Coordinates of C-alpha atoms and ligand atoms in Angstrom, one line a residue:
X1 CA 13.9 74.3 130.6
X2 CA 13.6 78.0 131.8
X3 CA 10.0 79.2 132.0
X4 CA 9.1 82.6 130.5
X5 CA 6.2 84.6 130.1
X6 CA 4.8 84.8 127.0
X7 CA 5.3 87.5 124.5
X8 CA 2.8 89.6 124.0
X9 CA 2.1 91.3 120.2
X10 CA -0.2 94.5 120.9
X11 CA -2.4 95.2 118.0
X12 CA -2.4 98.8 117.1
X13 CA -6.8 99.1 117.1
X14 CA -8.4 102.2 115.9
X15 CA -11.1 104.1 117.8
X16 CA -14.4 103.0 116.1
X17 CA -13.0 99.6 117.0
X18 CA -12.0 100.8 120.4
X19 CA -15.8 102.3 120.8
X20 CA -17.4 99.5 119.7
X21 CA -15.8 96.9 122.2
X22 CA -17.2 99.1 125.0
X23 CA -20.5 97.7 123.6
X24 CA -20.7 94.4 124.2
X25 CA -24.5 94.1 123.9
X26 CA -24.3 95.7 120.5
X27 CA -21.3 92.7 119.1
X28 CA -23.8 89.7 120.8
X29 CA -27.0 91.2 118.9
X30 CA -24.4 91.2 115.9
X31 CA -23.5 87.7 116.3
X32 CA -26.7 86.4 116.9
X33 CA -28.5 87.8 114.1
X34 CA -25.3 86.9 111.4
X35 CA -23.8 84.1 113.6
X36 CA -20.5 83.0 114.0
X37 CA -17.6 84.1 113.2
X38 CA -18.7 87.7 111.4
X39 CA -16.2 90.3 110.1
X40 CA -17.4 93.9 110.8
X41 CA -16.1 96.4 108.9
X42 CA -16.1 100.3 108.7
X43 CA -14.9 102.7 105.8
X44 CA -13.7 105.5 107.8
X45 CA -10.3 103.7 107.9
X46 CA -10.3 103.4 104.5
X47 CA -11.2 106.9 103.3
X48 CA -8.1 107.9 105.6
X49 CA -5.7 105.8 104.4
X50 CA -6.7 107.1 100.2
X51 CA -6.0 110.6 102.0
X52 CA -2.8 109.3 103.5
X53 CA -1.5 108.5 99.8
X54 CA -2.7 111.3 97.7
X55 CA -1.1 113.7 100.3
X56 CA 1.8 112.1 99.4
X57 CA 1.4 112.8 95.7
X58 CA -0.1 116.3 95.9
X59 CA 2.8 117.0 98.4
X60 CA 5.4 116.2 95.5
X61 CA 3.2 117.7 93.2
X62 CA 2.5 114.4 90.6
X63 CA -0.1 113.2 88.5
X64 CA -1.9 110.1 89.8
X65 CA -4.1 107.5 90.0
X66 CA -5.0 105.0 92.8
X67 CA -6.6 102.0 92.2
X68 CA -7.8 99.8 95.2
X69 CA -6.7 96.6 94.2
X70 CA -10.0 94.2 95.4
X71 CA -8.5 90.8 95.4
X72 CA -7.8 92.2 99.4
X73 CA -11.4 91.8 100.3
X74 CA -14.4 90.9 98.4
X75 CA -16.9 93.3 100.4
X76 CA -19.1 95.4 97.8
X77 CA -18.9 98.1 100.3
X78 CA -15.9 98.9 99.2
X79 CA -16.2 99.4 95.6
X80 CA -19.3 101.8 96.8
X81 CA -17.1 103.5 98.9
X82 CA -13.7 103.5 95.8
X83 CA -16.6 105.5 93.6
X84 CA -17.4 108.1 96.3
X85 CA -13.7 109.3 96.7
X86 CA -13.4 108.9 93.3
X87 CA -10.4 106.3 93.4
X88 CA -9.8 103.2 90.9
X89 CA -10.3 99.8 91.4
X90 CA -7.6 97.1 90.3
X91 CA -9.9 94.0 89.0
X92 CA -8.1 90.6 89.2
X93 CA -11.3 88.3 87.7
X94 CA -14.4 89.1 85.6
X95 CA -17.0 89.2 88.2
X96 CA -14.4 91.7 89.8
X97 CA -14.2 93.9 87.0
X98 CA -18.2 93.6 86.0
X99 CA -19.4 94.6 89.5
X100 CA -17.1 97.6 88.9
X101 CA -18.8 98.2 86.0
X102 CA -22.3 97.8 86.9
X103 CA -21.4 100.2 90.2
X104 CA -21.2 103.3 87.6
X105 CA -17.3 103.3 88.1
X106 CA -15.8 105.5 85.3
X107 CA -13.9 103.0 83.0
X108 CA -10.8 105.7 82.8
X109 CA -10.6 104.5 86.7
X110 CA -10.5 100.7 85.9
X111 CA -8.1 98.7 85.4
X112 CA -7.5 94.6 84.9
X113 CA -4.6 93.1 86.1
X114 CA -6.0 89.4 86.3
X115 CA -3.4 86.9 85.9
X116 CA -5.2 84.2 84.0
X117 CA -7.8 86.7 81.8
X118 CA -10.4 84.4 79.8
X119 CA -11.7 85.6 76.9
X120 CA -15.1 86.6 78.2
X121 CA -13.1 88.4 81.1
X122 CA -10.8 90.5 78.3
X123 CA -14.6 90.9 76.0
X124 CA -16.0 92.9 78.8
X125 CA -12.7 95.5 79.1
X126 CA -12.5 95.9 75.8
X127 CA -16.4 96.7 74.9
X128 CA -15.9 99.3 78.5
X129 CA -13.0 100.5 77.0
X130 CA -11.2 99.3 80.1
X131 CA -7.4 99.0 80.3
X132 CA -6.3 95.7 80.4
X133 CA -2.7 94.9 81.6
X134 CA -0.9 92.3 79.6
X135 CA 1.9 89.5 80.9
X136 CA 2.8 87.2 78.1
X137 CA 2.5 86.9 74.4
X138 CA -0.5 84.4 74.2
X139 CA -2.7 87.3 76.0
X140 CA -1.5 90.0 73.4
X141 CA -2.6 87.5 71.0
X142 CA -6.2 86.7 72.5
X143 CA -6.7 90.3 73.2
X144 CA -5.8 91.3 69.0
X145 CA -8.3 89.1 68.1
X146 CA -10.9 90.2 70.3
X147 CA -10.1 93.9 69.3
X148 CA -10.4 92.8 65.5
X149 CA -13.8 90.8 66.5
X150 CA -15.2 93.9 67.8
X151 CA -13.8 96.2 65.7
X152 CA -12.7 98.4 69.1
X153 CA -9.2 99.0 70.1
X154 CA -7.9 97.9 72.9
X155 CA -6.5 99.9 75.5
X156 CA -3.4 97.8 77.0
X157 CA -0.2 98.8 79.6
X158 CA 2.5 95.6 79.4
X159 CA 3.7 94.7 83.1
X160 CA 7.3 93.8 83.3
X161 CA 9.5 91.9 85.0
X162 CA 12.9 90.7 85.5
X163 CA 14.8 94.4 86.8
X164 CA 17.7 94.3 87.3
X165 CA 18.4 94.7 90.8
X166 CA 22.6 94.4 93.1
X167 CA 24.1 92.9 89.8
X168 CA 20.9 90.1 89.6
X169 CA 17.7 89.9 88.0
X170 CA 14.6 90.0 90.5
X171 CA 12.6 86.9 89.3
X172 CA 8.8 87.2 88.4
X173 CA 6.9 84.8 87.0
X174 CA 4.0 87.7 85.7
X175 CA 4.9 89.9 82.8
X176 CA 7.9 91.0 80.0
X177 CA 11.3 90.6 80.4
X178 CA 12.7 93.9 80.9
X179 CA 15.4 93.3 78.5
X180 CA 13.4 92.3 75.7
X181 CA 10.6 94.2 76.0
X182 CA 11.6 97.0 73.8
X183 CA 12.2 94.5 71.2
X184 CA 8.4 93.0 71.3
X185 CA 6.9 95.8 71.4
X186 CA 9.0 97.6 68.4
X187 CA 8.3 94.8 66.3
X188 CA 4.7 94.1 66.9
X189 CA 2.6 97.5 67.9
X190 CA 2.1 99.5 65.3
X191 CA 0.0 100.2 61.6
X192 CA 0.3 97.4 60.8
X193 CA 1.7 95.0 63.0
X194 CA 0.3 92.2 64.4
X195 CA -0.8 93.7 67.4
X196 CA -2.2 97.0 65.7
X197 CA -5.5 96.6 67.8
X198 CA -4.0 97.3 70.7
X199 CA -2.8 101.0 72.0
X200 CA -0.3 101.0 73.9
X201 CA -0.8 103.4 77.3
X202 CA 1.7 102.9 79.3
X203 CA 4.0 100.0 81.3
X204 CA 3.1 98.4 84.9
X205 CA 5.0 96.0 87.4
X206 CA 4.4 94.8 90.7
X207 CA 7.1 93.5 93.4
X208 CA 7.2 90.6 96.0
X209 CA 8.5 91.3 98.8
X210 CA 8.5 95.0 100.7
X211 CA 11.4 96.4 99.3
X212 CA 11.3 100.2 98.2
X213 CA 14.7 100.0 96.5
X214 CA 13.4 97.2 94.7
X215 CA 10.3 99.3 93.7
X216 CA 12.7 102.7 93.2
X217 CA 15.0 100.8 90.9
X218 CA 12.6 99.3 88.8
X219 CA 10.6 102.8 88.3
X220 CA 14.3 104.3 87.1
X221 CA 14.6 101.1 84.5
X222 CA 10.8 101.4 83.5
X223 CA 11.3 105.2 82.9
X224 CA 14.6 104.4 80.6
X225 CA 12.2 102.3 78.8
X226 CA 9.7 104.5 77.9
X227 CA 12.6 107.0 77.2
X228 CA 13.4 104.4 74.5
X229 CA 10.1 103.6 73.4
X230 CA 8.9 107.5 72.7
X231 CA 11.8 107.5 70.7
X232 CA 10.0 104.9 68.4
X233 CA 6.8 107.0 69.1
X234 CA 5.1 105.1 71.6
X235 CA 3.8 107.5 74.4
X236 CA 3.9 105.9 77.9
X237 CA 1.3 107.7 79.8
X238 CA 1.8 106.3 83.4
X239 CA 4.0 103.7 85.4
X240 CA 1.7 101.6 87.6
X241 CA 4.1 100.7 90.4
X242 CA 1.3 97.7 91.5
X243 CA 1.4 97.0 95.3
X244 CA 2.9 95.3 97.9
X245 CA 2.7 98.8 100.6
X246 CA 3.6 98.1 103.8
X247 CA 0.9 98.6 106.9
X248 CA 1.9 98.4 110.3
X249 CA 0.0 95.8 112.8
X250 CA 1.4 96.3 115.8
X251 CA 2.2 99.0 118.0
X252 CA 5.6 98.1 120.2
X253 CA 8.8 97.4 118.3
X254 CA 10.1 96.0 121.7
X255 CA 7.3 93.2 122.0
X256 CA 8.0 92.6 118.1
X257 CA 11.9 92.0 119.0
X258 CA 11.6 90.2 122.0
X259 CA 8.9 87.8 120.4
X260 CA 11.2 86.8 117.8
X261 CA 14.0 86.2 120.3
X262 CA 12.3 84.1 122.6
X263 CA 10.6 82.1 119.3
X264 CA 14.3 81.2 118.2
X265 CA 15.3 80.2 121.9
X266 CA 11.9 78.3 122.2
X267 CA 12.9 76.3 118.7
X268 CA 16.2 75.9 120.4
X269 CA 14.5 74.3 123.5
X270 CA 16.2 76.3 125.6
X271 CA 12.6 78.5 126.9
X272 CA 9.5 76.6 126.9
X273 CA 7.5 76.8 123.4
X274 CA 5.3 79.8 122.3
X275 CA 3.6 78.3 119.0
X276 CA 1.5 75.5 118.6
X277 CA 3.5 72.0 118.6
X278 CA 6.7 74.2 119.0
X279 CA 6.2 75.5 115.3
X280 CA 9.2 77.6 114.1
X281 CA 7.0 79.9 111.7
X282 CA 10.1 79.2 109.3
X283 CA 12.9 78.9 112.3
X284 CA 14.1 75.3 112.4
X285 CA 16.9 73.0 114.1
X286 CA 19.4 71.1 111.3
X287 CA 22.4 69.6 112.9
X288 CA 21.7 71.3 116.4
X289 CA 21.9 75.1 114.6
X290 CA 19.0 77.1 114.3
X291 CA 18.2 78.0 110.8
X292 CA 15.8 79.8 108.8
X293 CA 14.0 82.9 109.0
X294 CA 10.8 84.6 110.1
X295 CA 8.1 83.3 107.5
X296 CA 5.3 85.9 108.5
X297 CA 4.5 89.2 106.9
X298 CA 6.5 91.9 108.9
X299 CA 3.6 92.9 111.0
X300 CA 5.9 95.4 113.0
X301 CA 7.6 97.9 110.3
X302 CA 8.6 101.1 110.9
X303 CA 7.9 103.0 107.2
X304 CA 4.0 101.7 106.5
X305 CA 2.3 103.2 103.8
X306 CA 2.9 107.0 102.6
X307 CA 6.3 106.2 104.6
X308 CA 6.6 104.2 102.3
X309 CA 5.3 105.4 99.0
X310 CA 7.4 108.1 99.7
X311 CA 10.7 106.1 100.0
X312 CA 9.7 105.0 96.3
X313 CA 9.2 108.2 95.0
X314 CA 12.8 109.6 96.3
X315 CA 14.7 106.9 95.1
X316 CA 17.1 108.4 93.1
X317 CA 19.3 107.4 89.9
X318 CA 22.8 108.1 89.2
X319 CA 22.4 111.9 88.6
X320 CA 20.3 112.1 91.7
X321 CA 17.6 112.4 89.9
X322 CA 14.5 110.6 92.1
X323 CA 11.3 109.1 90.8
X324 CA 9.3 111.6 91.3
X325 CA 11.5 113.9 89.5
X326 CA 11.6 111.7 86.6
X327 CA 8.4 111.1 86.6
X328 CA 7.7 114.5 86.0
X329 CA 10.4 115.4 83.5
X330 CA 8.8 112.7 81.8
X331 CA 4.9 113.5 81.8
X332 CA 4.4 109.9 83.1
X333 CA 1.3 109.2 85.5
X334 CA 2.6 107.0 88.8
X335 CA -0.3 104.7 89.4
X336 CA -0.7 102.5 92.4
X337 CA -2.6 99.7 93.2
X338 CA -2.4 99.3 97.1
X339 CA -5.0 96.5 98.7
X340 CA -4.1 95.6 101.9
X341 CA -2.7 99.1 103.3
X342 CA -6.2 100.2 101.9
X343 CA -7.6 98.2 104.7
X344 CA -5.5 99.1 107.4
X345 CA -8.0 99.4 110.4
X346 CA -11.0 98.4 108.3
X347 CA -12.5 95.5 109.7
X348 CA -12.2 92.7 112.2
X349 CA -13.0 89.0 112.8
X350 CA -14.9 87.8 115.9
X351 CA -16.4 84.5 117.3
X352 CA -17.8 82.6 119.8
X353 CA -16.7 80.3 122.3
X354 CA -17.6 76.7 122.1
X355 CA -15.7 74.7 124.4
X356 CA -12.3 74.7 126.5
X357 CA -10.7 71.6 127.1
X358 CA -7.2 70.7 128.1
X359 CA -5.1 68.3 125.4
X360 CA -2.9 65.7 126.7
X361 CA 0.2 68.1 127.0
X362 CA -1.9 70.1 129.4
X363 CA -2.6 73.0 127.0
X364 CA -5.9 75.1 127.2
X365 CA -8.1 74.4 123.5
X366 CA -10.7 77.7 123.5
X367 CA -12.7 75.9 120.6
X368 CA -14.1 78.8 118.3
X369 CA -17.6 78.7 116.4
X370 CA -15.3 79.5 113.0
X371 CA -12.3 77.4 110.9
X372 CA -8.7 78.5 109.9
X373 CA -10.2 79.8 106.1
X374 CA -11.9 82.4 107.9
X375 CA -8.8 84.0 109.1
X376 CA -5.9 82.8 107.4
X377 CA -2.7 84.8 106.4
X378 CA -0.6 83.9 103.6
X379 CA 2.2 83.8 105.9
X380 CA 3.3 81.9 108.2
X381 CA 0.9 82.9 111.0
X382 CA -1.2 86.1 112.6
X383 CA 0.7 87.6 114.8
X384 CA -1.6 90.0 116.3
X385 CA -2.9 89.6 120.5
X386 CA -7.1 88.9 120.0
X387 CA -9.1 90.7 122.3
X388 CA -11.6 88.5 124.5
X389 CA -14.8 90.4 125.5
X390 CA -15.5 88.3 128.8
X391 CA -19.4 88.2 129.8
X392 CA -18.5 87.7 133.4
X393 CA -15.4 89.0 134.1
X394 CA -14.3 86.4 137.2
X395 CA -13.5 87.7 140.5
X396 CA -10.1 86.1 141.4
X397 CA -8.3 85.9 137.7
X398 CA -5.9 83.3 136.9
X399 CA -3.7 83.8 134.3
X400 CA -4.1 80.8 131.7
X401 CA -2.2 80.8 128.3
X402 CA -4.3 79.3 125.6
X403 CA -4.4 77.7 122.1
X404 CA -8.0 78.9 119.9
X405 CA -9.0 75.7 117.9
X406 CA -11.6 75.9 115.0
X407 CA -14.1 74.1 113.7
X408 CA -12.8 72.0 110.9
X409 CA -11.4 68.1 111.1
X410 CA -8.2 68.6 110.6
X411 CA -5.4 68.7 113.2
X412 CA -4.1 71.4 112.1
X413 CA -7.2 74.1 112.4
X414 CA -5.2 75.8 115.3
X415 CA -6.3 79.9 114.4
X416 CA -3.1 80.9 115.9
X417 CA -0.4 79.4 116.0
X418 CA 0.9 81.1 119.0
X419 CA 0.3 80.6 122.4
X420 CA -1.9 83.4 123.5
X421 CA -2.1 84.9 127.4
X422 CA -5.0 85.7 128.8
X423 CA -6.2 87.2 132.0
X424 CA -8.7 84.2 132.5
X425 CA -10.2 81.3 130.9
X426 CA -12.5 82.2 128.5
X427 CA -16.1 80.8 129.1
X428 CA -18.5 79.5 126.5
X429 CA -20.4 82.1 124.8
X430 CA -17.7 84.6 125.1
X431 CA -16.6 86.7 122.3
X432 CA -13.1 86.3 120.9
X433 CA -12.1 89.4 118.1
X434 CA -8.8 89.2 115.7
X435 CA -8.3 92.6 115.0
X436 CA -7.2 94.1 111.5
X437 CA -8.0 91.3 109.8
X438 CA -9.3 93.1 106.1
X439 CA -6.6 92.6 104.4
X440 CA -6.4 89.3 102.5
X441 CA -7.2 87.5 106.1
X442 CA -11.0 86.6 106.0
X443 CA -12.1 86.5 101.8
X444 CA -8.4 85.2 100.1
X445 CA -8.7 81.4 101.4
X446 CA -12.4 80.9 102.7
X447 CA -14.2 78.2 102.0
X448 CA -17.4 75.8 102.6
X449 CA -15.7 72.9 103.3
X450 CA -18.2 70.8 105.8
X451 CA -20.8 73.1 104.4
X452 CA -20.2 75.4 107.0
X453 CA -21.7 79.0 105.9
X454 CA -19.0 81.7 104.4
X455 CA -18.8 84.2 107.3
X456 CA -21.2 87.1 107.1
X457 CA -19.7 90.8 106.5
X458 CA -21.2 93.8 107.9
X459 CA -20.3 97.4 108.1
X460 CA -20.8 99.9 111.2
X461 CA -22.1 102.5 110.4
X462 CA -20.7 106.2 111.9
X463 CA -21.0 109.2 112.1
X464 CA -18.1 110.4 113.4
X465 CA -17.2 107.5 115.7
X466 CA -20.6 107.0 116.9
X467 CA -22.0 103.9 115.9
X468 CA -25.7 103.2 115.2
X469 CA -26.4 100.0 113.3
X470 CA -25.1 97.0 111.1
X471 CA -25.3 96.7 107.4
X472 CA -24.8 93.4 105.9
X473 CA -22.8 93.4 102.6
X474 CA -24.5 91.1 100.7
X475 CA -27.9 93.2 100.8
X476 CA -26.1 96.4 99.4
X477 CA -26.8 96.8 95.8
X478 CA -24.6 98.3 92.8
X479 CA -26.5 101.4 91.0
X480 CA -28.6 99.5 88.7
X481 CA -25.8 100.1 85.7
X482 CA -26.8 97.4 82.6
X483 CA -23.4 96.0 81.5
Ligands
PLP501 C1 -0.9 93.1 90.3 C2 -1.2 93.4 91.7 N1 -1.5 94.6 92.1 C3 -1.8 94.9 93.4 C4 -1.8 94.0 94.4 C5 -2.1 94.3 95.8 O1 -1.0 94.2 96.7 P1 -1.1 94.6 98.2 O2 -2.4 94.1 98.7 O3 0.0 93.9 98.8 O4 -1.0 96.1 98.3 C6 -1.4 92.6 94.0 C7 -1.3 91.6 95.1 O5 -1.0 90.5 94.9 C8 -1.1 92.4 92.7 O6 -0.8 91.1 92.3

């Protein structure tokens, strides 16, 4: 079998994270006092990328509203820091939508897009006067009564589903059927209908996948439905396009493309194996053929973010008319509710060595003080290079390519799947970072299994990019706000 070198997947790293490497002494004291593995975070990142997007819309001249959708990472920080620039917040759960709340966020900038809502969850919106997004019948139902209960209205946008996208329907299982949507909501919103507690504001959707045709196509069917509606007098006063914005991870498109070349020859066994166990990441071998596809987010894309949101908004119907045109013509409000491209650049993940060992294939286990729930994507794997902060850099370097393990019984706590090179082995007590890892990585899927602790969050504090000293998360406190 031919022997390659391993491909390499640069992580594109921002400079406070690039300023704070060079301070080693500052990251032990960190992990010492918080332990390991610890996610440190900065908002700096974060207050760019809200800039990134409302350029966008004050470039095209539209009404807007963004809404950090939270779900992406749990750190109170952030809603602190939504307030300040005077962004939304998309709530997914009731202790989501009450911290909101009790952080003095304005309830116009609110919004609660849970999937399951329980009736204490859709209480709390409708006292605050909190838009609440319904999906099904049973919710309109729950949410009437409420309304009735407290003798409030409720102010409610319907997501939809179903668009019709290349001759096919895109399949959701959240929200109205596009093509019978009309029908519900003509027969049931209204003086007296059964859903005359609830005011209708305006229509929502949100799209697997990273497709801005997708997205452009269902704005243009969502806008001929609120065409149709007004003509029944129901006003639709924005289109939340949800999220689903792509960010970028990596910085060479040429290590991107060779890496998934040499991962379908290493499935073929014709190169020696990159991933852990010789894992396809969704590549496999039926009948000799290599089938399948890449099962990871696209971490390499070449239209992140307002790239992106601007694709949507120039998407254009038949009369080449585009979104944003529409959306104009219309007096419709395009919200958003973007969560990980939010978090581009905000935070990363480090830990401690433990132990290096070599298994009975002769591969190199780095053990890590941390388990796969503190860094674990959705997808198939992270395919980001870590960075390893060596204490005593060794004088003749060997080249070692090595598997990180983590901490929990299971065979399959690899943190990476892939085969990672490094410069030398790493020794025990050095300091392993995953950049870029805000987004979804470290909050969606942690857990205290073994009753290990729930990693600790902190934030750097700067001042331009000079960094002075941790804050831990937990100890930040919401404006004392009764709710
Ligand atoms: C309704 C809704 N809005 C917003 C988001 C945020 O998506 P992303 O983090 O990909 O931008 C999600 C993610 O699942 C969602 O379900």
């Amino acid at each position: 079998m031919h022997q390659q070198t391993l491909p390499p997947l640069t992580p594109i790293i921002s400079n406070w994270i690039k300023e704070l490497i060079k301070k080693p002494e500052l990251l032990e004291t960190a992990i010492e006092e918080y332990g390991s593995p610890i996610n440190i975070h900065n908002t700096l990142p974060f207050r760019e990328n809200y800039k990134l997007y409302q350029e966008v819309f004050d470039e095209y001249g539209l009404d807007n509203l963004i809404f950090f959708a939270r779900k992406a990472n749990k750190c109170r920080n952030l809603v602190l820091e939504a307030k300040t620039l005077g962004m939304g917040i998309d709530t997914a759960s009731y202790r989501e939508l009450k911290e909101a709340l009790e952080s003095d966020l304005d309830c116009e900038k609110l919004v609660v897009t849970a999937a399951i809502k329980e009736r204490k969850l859709i209480e709390l919106a409708i006292q605050n006067g909190v838009l609440i997004i319904l999906d099904n019948e049973d919710e309109c139902k729950l949410t009437q009564q409420i309304a009735e209960e407290f003798n409030i209205k409720a102010q409610i946008g319907l997501r939809i589903s179903g668009f019709n996208y290349r001759g096919s329907k895109l399949y959701s299982r959240f929200g109205f059927d596009i093509d019978g949507v009309f029908d519900f909501i003509a027969e049931n919103f209204g003086k007296q209908k059964a859903f005359n507690s609830l005011k209708y504001q305006g229509l929502h959707f949100h799209l697997n996948g990273y497709s801005t045709e997708q997205r452009g196509a269902a704005c243009l069917q969502s806008f001929e439905l609120a065409k149709q509606l007004k003509t029944n007098g129901f006003e639709t006063h924005f289109l939340d396009i949800g999220g689903g914005f792509l960010m970028n991870y990596l910085s060479d498109k040429d290590e991107w493309e060779s890496f998934k070349e040499t991962l379908q020859l290493a499935v073929k066994q014709k190169v020696a194996p990159i991933t852990f166990q010789n894992d396809g990441l969704g590549y496999q071998i039926i009948n000799n053929e290599l089938h399948g596809e890449l099962k990871t987010y696209p971490y390499f894309n070449e239209k992140p973010k307002q790239f992106f949101l601007r694709e949507i908004l120039n998407y254009k119907n038949g009369d080449s008319k585009t979104v944003a045109d529409l959306a104009k013509q219309l007096k419709i409000q395009i919200r958003m509710e973007p969560g990980r491209s939010m978090l581009d650049q905000v935070g990363f993940t480090m830990a401690k060595v433990v132990f290096r060992k070599r298994d009975s294939q002769n591969n190199w286990l780095v053990g890590l003080e941390m388990n796969f729930t503190q860094m674990h994507s959705s997808s198939a794997d992270f395919l980001l290079d870590p960075i390893v902060l060596n204490k005593e850099p060794q004088k003749n370097k060997e080249k070692c390519e090595v598997f990180f393990t983590g901490a929990y019984c299971l065979e399959r706590d690899i943190l990476l799947k892939r085969k990672i090179s490094l410069d030398q082995l790493p020794q025990i007590g050095d300091l392993v970072i995953f950049p870029n890892t805000a987004g979804y990585m470290i909050h969606f899927f942690e857990s205290e299994a073994h009753l290990f602790n729930l990693a600790a969050n902190i934030w750097s504090q700067v001042e331009g990019y000079t960094l002075s000293k941790f804050i831990n998360d937990d100890e930040l406190s919401y404006p004392t706000v009764a709710v």
